[in-house]
Short mmCIF file of C-alpha atoms in Angstrom, two decimals:
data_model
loop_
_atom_site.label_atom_id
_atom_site.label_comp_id
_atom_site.label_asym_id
_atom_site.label_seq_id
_atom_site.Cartn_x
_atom_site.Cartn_y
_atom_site.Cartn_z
CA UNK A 945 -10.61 2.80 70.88
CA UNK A 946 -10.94 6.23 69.89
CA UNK A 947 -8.00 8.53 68.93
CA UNK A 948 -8.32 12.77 69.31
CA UNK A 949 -6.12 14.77 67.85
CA UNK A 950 -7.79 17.92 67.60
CA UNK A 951 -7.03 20.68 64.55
CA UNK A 952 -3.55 18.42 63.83
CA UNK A 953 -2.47 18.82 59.93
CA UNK A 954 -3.47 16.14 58.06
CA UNK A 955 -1.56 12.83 57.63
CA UNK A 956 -2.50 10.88 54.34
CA UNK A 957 -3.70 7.09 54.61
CA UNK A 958 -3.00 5.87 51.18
CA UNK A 959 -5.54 2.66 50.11
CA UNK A 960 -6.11 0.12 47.65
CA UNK A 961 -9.88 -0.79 47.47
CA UNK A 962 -10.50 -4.46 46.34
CA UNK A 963 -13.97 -4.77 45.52
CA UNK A 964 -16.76 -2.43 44.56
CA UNK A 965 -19.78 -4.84 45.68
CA UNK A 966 -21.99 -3.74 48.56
CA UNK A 967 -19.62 -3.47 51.30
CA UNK A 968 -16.73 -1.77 48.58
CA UNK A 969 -19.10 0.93 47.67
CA UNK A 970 -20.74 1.16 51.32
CA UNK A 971 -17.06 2.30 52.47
CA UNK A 972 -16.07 4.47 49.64
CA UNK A 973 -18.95 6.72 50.32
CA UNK A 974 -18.77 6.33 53.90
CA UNK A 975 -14.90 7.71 53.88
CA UNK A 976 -15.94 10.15 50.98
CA UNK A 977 -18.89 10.98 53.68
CA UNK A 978 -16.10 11.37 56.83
CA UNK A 979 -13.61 13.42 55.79
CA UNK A 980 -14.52 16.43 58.18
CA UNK A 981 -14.65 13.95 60.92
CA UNK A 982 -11.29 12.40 59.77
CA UNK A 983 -9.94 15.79 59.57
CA UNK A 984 -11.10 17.57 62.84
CA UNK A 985 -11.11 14.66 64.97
CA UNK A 986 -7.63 12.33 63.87
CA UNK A 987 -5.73 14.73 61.76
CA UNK A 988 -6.98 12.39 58.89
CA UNK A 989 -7.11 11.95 55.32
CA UNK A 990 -7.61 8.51 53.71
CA UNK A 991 -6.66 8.66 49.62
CA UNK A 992 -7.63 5.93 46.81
CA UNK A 993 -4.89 4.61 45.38
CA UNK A 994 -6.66 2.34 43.35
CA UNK A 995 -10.19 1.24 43.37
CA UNK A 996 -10.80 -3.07 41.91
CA UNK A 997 -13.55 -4.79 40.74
CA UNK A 998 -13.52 -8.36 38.89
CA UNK A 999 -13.69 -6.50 35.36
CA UNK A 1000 -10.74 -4.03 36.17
CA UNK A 1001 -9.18 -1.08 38.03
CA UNK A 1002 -9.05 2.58 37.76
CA UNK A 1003 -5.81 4.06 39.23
CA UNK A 1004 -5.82 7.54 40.57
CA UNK A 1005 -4.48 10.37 38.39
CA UNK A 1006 -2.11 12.33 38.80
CA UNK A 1007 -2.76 14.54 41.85
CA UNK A 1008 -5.32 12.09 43.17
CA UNK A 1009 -9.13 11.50 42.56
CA UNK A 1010 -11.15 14.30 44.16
CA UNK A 1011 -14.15 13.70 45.68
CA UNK A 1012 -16.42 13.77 42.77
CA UNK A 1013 -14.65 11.60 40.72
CA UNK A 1014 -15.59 8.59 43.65
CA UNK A 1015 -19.01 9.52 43.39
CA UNK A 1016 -18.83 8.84 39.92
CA UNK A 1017 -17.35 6.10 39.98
CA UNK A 1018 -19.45 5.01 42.46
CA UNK A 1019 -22.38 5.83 40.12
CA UNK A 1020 -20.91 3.70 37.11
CA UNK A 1021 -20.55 0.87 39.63
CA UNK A 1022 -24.61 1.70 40.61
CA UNK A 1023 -25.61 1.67 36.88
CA UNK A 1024 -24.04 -1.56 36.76
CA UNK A 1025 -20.43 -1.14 34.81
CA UNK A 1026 -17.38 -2.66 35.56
CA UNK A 1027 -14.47 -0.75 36.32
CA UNK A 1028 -13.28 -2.21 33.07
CA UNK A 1029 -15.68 0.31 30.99
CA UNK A 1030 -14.61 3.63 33.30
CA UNK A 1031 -13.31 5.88 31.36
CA UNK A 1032 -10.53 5.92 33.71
CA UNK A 1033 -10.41 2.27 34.11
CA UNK A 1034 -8.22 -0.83 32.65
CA UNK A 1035 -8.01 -4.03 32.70
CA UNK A 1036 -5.69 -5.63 35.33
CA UNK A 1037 -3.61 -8.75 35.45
CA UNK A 1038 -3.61 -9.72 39.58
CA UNK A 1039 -4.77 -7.98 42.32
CA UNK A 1040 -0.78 -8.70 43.39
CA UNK A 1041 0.09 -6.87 40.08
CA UNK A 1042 -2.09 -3.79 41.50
CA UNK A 1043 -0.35 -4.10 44.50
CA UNK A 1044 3.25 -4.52 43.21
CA UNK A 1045 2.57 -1.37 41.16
CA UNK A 1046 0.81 0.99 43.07
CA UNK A 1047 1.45 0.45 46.73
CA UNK A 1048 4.10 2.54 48.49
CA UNK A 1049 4.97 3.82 52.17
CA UNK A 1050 1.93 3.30 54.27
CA UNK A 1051 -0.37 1.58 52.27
CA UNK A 1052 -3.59 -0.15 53.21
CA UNK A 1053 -4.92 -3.00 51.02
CA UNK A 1054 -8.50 -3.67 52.22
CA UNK A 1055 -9.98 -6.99 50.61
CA UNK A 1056 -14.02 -5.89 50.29
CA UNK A 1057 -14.92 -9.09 47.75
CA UNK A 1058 -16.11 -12.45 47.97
CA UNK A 1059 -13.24 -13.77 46.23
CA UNK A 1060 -11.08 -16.67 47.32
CA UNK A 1061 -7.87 -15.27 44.94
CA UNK A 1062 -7.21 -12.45 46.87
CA UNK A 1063 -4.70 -14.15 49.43
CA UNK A 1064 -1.75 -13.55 47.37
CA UNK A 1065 -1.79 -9.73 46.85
CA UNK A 1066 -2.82 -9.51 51.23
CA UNK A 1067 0.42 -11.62 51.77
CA UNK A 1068 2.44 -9.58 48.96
CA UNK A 1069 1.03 -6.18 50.75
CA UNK A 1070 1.96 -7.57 54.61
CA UNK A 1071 5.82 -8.46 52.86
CA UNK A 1072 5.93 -5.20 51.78
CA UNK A 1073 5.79 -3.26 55.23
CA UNK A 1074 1.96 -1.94 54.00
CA UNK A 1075 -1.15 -2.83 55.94
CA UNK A 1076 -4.29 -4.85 55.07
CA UNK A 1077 -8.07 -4.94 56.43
CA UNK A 1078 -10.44 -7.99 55.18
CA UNK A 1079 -14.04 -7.98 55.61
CA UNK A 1080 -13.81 -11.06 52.84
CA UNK A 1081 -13.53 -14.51 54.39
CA UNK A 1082 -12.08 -16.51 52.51
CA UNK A 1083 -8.64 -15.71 52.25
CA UNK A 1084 -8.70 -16.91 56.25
CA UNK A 1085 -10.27 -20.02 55.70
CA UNK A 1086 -8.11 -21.00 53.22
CA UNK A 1087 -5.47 -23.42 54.43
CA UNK A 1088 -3.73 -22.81 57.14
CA UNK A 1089 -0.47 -21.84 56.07
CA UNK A 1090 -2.20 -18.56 54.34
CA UNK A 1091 -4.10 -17.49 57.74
CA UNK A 1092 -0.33 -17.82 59.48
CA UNK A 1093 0.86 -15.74 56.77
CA UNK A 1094 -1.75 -13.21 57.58
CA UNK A 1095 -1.69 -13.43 61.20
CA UNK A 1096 1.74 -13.63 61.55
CA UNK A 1097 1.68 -9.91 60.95
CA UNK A 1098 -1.28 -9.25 63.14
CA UNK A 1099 -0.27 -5.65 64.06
CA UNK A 1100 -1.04 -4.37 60.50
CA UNK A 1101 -3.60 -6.59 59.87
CA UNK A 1102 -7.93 -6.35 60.83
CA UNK A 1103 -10.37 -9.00 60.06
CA UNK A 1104 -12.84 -7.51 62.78
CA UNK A 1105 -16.09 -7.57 60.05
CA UNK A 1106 -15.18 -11.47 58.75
CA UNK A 1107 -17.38 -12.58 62.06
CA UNK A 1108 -20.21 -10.26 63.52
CA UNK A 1109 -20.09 -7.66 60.50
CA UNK A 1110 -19.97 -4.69 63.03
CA UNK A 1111 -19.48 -6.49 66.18
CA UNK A 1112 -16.90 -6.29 68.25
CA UNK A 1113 -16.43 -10.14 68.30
CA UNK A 1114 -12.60 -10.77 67.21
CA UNK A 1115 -11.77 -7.17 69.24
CA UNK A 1116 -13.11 -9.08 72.12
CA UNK A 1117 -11.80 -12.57 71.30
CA UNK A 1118 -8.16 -10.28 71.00
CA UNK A 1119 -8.21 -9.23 74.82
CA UNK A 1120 -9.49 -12.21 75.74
CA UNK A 1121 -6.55 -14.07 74.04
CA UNK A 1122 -3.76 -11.29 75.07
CA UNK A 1123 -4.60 -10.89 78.87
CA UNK A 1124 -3.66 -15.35 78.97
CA UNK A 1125 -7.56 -16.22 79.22
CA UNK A 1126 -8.02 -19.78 78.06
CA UNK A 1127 -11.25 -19.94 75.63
CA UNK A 1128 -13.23 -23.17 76.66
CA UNK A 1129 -15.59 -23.50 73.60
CA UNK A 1130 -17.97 -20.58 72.08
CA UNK A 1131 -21.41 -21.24 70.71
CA UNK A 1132 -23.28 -18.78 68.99
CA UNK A 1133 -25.26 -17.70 65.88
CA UNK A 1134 -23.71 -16.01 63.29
CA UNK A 1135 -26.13 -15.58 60.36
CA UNK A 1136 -28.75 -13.11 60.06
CA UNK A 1137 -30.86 -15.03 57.27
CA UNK A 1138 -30.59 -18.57 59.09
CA UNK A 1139 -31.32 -16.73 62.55
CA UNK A 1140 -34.78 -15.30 61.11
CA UNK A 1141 -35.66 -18.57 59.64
CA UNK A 1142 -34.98 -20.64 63.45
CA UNK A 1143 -37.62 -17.77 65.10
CA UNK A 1144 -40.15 -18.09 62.04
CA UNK A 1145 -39.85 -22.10 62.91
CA UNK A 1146 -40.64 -21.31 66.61
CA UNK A 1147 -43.49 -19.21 66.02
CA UNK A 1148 -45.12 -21.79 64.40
CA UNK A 1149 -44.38 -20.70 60.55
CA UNK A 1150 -43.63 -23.90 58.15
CA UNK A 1151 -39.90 -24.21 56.89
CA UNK A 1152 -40.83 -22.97 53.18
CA UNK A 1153 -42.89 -20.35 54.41
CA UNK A 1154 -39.96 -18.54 56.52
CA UNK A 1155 -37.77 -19.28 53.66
CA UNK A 1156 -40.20 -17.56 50.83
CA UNK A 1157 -40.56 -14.76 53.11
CA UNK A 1158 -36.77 -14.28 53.98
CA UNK A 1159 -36.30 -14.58 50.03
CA UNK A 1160 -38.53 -12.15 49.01
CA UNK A 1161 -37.57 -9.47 52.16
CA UNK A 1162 -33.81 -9.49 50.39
CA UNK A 1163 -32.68 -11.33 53.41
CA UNK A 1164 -30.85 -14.26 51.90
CA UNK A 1165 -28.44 -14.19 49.22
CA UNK A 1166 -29.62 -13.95 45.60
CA UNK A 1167 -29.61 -18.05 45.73
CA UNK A 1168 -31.08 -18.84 49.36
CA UNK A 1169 -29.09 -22.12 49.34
CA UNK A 1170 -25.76 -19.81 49.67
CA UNK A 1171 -27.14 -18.91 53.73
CA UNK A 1172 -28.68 -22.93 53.77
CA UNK A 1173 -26.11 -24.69 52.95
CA UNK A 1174 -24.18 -23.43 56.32
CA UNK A 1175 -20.52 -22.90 54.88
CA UNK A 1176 -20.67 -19.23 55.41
CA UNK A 1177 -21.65 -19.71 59.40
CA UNK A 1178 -18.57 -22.51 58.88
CA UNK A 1179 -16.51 -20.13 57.55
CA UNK A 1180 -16.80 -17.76 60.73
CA UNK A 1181 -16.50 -20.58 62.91
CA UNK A 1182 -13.12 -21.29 61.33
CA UNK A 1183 -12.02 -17.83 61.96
CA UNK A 1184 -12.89 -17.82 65.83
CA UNK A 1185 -11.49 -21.20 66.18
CA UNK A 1186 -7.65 -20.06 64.28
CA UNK A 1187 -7.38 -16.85 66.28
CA UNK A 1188 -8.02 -18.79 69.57
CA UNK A 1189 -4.96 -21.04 68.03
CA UNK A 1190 -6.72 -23.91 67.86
CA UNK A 1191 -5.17 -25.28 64.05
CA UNK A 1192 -7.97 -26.92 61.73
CA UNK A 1193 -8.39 -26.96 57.74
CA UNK A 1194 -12.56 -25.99 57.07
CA UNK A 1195 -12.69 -30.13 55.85
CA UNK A 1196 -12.45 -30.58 59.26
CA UNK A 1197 -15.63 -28.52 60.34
CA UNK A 1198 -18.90 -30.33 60.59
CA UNK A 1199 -21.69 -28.38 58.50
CA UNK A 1200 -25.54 -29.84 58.34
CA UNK A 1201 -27.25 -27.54 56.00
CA UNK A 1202 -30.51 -27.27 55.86
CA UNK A 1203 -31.41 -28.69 52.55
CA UNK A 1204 -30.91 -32.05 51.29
CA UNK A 1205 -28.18 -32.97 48.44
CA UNK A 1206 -30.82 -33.58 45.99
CA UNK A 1207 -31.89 -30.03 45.62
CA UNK A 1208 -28.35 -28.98 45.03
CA UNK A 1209 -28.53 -28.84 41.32
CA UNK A 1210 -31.87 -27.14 40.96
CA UNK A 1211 -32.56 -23.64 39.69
CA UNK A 1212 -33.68 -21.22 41.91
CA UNK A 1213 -37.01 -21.06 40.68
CA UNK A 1214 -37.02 -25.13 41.58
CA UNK A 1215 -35.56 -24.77 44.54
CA UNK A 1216 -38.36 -22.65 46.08
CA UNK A 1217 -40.99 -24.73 44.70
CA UNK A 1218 -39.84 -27.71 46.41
CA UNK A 1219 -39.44 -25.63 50.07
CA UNK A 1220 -42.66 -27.35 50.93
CA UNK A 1221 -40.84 -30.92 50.86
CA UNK A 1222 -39.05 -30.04 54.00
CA UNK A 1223 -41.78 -28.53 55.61
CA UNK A 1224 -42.60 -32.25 57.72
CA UNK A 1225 -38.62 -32.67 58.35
CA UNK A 1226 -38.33 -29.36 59.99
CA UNK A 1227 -41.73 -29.22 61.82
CA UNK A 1228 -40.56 -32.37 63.79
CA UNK A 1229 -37.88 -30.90 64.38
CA UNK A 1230 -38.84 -28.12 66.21
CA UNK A 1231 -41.93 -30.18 67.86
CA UNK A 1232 -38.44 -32.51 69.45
CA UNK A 1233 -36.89 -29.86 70.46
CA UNK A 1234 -40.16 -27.80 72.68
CA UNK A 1235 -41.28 -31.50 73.76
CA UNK A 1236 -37.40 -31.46 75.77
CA UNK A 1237 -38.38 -27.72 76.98
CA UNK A 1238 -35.51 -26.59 74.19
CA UNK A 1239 -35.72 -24.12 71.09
CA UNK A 1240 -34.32 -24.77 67.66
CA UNK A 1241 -31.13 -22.84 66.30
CA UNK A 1242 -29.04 -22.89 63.27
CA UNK A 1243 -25.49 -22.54 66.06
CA UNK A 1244 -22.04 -22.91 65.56
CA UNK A 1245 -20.35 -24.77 68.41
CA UNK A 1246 -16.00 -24.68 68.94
CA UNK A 1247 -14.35 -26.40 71.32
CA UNK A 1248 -10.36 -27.15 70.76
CA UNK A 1249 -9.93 -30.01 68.33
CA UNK A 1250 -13.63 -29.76 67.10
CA UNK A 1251 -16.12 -27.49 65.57
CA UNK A 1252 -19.50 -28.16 64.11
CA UNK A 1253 -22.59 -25.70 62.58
CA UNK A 1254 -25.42 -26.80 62.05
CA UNK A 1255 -29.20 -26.79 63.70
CA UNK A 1256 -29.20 -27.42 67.32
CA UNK A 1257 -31.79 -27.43 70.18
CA UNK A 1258 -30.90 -25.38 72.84
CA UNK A 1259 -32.39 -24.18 76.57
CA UNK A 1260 -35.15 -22.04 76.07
CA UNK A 1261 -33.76 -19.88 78.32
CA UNK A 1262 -30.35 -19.62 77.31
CA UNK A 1263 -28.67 -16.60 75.41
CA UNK A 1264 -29.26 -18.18 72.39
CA UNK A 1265 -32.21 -19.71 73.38
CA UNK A 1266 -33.88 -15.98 73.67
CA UNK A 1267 -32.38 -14.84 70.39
CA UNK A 1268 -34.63 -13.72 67.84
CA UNK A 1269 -34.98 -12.21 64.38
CA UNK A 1270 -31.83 -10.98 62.47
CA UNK A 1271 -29.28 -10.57 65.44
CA UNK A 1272 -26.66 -12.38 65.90
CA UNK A 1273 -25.32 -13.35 69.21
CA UNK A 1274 -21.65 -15.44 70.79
CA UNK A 1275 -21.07 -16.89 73.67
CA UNK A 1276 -17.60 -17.00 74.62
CA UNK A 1277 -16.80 -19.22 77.65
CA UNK A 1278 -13.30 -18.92 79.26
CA UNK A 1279 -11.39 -19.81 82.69
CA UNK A 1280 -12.81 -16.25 83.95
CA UNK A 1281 -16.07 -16.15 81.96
CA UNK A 1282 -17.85 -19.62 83.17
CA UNK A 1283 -20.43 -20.76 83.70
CA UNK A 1284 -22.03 -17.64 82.69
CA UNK A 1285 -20.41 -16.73 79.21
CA UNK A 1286 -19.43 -13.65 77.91
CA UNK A 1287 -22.19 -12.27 75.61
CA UNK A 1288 -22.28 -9.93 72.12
CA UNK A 1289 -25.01 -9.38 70.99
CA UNK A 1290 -26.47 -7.27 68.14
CA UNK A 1291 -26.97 -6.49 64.41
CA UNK A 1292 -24.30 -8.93 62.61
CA UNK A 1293 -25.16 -8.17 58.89
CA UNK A 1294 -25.99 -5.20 56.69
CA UNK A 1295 -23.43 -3.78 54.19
CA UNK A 1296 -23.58 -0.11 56.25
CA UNK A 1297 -22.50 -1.99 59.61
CA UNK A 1298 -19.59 -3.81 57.71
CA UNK A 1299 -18.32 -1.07 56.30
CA UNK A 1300 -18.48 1.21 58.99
CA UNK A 1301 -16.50 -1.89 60.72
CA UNK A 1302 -14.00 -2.05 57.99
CA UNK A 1303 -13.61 1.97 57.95
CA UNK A 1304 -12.70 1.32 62.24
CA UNK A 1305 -9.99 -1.36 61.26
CA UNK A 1306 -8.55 1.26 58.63
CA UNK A 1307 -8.19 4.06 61.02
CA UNK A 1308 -6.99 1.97 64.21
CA UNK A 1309 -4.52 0.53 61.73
CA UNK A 1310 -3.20 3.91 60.88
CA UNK A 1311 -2.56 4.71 64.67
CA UNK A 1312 -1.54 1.44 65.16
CA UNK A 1313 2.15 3.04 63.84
CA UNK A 1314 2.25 5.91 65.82
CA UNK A 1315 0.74 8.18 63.16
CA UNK A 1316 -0.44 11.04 65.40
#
């Protein structure tokens, strides 16, 4: 959707950053990097509030933070400091206390951590007439009751980045929803890391070679068992599955990791070193699944009342059969889309492509109100 509003004054988008990982600082500079865009094109100018980390907060002064004042904060953060040790930064009690006290008339709260306490100051923001855009998961897979909560107010809410990082996956799962199609079940892969690993299996590559590799290219998370262990593709699944409306808790979705209980406790370093104990398991796997004509992928699979991740031979010649490498890839299959699905395909990780995501949701939600 794409809004033009030529040489319009300037309307102010206030926002209250939470989290300065990655994606947090990805998006800072990004809308730092925009503003002539924002200006010339939407009539645009999004303000910091407040910018959050775990450590603390740094509040903007009085007349705002100009542009180099991000950058160095975003240098502190790139150094390695916490907010906390700014010299314009404090400790904080909540992020609901940073929301009680700084929000006002049009704010935007946009959750950027990997933090499952966040669901409070989203809700408190939502009560409060502002607006809120998540590219975190968690506070959606928590109960039920909290995704309602969230959802309820789905007109100043975005969680477009939570599945597909810049995909247009829950955009398209929106229409689908809206125009009275009836979803049937999706299928599809939603991890980068565990995507590379299923074509590294295919091409012959052991199970702890693809992993060593995948570890060492920065592809999996600091501790690879993080991607393994599945609940991060369960996580998404969860999300598809509540805004179809199909109501389930994540103890209800299936997850086979790809690593055995016993290597839970391990360190990293041990972890690795015992890759090559899997390396039989996951051969025969893959041997199974060409012998039936089928390929091996790490898939999430929804259907109403069920939903299960986990690895899974498929056609050879199916959507998800031809996948390869990093992308990620759904298959949506509805009354009007069946039995050929609807397909998105395309780069589903990457802390530039999630933030450029998030920084869509922000400005949508800003016309969302009629703020031409």
């Amino acid at each position: 959707m794409e809004y033009v509003v030529g040489m319009a004054a300037e309307r102010e988008k206030p926002l209250i950053l939470l989290g300065l990982g990655g994606v947090g600082r990805a998006l800072l500079s990004q809308i730092v990097e925009q503003r002539s865009l924002h200006r010339e094109k939407y009539g645009l100018r999004i303000d910091f509030l407040a910018l959050c980390d775990s450590s603390g907060a740094v509040s903007a002064p009085k007349g705002g933070f100009t542009d180099e004042m991000l950058y160095g904060i975003l240098q502190h953060k790139e150094e390695g400091g916490g907010l906390v040790s700014h010299p314009l930064g404090q400790a904080y009690r909540s992020p609901e206390a940073v929301v009680k006290e700084l929000g006002g008339p049009g704010t935007v709260v946009v959750d950027c951590t990997a933090s499952d306490e966040t669901a409070g100051a989203l809700l408190l923001a939502l009560e409060r007439g502002y607006q809120v855009v998540l590219a975190n998961k968690k506070p959606l897979t928590v109960v039920q009751d909290v995704y309602d909560g969230i959802s309820r107010s789905a007109g100043d809410a975005r969680w477009e980045t939570t599945v597909g990082a810049g995909l247009p996956v829950i955009a398209t799962l929106n229409r689908m929803v809206s125009s009275g199609d009836e979803i049937e079940r999706i299928a599809g892969s939603f991890s980068g890391t565990l995507g590379y690993l299923m074509t590294g299996l295919e091409e012959g590559r052991s199970y702890s070679e693809t992993v060593a590799e995948a570890y060492r290219l920065g592809y999996t998370e600091p501790d690879p068992r993080d991607d393994l262990g599945g609940v991060d593709v369960a996580r998404k699944a969860l999300i598809l599955a509540r805004r179809i409306g199909w109501r389930m808790e994540m103890d209800q979705v299936e997850i086979s990791g790809l690593y055995p209980e016993r290597m839970a406790g391990l360190s990293v370093d041990g972890f690795l070193a015992e890759l090559p104990s899997l390396d039989e398991e996951y051969g025969a796997q893959v041997a199974s699944a060409a012998a039936e004509g089928k390929v091996l992928r790490y898939a999430a699979t929804l259907s109403e009342g069920a939903c299960s991740v986990g690895p899974t031979a498929v056609a050879k010649d199916s959507p998800l059969g031809r996948l390869s490498g990093t992308d990620n890839l759904v298959e949506l299959y509805s009354r009007w889309y069946n039995p050929n699905p609807l397909v998105i395909q395309g780069r589903g990780a990457g802390v530039e492509a999630t933030a450029a995501g998030v920084l869509s949701d922000i400005v949508e939600l800003h016309f969302s109100r009629g703020s031409r």
